[in-house]
XYZ file of N, CA and C in Angstrom:
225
model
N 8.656 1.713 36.808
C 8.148 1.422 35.482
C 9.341 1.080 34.586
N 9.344 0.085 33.513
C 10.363 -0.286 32.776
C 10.195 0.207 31.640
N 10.965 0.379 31.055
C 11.177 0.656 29.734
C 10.874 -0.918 28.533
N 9.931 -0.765 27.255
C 9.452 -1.603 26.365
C 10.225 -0.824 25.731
N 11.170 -1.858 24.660
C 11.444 -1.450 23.418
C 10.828 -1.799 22.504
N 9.972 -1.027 21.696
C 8.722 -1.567 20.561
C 9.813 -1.411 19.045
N 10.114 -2.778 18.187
C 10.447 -3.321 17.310
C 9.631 -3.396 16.032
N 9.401 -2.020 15.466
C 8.823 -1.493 14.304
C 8.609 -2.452 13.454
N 9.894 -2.986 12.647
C 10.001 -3.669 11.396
C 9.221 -5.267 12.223
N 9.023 -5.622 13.082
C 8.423 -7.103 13.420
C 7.246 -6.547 13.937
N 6.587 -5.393 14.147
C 4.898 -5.394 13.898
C 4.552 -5.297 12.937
N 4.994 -4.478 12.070
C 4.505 -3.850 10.666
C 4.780 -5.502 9.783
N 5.405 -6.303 9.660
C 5.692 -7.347 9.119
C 4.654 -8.228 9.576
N 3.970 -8.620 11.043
C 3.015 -9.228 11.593
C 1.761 -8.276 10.606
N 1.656 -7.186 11.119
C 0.660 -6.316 10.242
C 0.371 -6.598 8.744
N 1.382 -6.913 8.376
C 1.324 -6.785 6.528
C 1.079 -8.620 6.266
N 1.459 -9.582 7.084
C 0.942 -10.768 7.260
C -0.871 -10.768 7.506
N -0.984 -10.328 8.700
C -2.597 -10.393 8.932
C -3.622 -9.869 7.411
N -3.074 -8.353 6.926
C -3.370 -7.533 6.413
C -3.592 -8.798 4.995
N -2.490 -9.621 4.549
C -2.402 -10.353 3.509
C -3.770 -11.468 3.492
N -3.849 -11.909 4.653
C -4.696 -13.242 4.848
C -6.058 -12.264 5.015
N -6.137 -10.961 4.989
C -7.830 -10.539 5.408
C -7.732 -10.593 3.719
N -7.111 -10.090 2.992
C -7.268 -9.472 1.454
C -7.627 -11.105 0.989
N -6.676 -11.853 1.160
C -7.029 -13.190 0.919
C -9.008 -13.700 0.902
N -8.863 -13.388 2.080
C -10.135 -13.742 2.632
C -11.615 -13.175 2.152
N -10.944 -12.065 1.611
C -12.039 -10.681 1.065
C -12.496 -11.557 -0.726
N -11.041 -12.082 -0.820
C -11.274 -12.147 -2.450
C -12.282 -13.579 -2.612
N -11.818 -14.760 -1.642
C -12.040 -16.249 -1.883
C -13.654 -15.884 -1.164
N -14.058 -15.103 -0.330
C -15.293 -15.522 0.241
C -16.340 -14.730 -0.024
N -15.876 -13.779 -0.785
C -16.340 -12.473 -0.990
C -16.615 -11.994 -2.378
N -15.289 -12.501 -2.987
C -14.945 -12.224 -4.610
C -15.091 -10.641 -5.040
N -14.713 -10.044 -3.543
C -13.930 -8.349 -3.544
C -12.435 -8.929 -3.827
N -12.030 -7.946 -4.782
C -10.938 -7.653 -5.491
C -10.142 -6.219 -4.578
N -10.165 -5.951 -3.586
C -9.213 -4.616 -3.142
C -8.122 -4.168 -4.161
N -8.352 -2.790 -4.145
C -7.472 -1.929 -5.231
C -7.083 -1.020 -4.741
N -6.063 -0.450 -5.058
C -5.695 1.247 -5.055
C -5.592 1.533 -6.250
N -6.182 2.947 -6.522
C -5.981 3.414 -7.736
C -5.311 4.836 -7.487
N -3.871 5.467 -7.763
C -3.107 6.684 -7.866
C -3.010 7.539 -9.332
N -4.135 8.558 -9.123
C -3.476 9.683 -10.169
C -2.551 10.314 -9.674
N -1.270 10.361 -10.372
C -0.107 11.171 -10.040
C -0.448 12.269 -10.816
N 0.360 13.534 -10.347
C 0.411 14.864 -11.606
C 1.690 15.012 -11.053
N 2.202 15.774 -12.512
C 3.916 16.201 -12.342
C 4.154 15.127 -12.264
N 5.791 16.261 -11.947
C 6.794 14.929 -11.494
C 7.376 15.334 -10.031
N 6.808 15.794 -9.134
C 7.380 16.291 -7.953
C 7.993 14.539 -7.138
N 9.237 15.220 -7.067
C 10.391 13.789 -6.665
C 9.311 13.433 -4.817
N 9.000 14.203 -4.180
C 8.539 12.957 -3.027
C 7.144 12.917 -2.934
N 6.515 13.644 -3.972
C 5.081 12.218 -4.501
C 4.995 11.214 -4.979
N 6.354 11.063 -5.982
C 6.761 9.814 -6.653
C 7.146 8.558 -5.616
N 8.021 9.314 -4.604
C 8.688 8.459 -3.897
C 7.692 8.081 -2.781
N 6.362 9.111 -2.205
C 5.506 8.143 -1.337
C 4.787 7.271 -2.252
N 3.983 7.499 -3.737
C 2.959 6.384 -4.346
C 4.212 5.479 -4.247
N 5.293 5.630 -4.861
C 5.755 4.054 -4.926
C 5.941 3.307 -4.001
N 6.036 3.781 -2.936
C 5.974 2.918 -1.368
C 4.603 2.648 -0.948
N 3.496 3.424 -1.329
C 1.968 2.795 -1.232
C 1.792 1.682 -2.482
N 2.473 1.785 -3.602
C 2.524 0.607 -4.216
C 2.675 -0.356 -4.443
N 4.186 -0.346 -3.552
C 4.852 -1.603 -3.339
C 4.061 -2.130 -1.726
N 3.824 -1.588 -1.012
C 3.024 -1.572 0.471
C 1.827 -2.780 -0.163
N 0.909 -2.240 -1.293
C 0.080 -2.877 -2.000
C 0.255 -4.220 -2.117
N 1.561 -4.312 -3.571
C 2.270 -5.896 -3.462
C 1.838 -6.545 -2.247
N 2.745 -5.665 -1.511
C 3.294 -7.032 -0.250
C 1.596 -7.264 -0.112
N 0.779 -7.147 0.351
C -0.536 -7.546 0.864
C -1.518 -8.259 0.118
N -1.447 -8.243 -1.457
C -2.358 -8.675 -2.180
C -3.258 -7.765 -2.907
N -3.108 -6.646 -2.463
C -3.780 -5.652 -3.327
C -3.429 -5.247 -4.320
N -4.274 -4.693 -5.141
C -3.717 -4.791 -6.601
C -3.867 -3.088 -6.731
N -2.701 -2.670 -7.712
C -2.231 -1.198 -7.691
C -2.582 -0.547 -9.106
N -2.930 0.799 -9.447
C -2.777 1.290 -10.796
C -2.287 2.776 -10.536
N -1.349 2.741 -11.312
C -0.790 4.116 -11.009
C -0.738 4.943 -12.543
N -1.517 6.293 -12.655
C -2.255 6.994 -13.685
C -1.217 8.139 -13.630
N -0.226 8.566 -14.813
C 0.557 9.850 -14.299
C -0.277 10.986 -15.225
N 0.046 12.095 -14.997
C -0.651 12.900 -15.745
C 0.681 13.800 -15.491
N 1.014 14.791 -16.876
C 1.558 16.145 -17.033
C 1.332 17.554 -15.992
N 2.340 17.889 -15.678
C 1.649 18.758 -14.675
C 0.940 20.294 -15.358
N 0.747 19.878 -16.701
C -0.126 21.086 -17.096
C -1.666 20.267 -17.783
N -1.987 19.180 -16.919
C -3.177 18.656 -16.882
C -4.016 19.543 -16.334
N -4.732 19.994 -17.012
C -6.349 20.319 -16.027
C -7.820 19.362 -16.109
């Protein structure tokens, strides 16, 4: 049996291509708008740092992002 070396950054890039042309496809044939919407609370440093990578993840594809912060003495 051989060894496959699987090349992360050139699926996920094929992925975020396909992923672009379905969102495409959703909006022109469909006239669905795909969204994410993030309530943040606080300021805890690696919740910040995953929404903003689901945000920018967003960008790249065509989806459109809103990010809601709230105080962490929100109830």
């Amino acid at each position: 049996m051989s060894a496959h070396i699987i090349d992360g950054k050139v699926i996920a890039k094929h992925l975020r291509s396909e992923y672009h042309v379905r969102v495409d496809g959703l909006r022109s044939r469909h006239g669905i708008a795909p969204a994410l919407a993030v309530i943040l609370v606080g300021d805890n440093p690696a919740s910040r740092s995953y929404v903003r990578n689901k945000i920018a993840g967003c960008r790249e594809v065509g989806i459109r992002s809103e990010l809601i912060e709230l105080p962490a003495s929100a109830t």
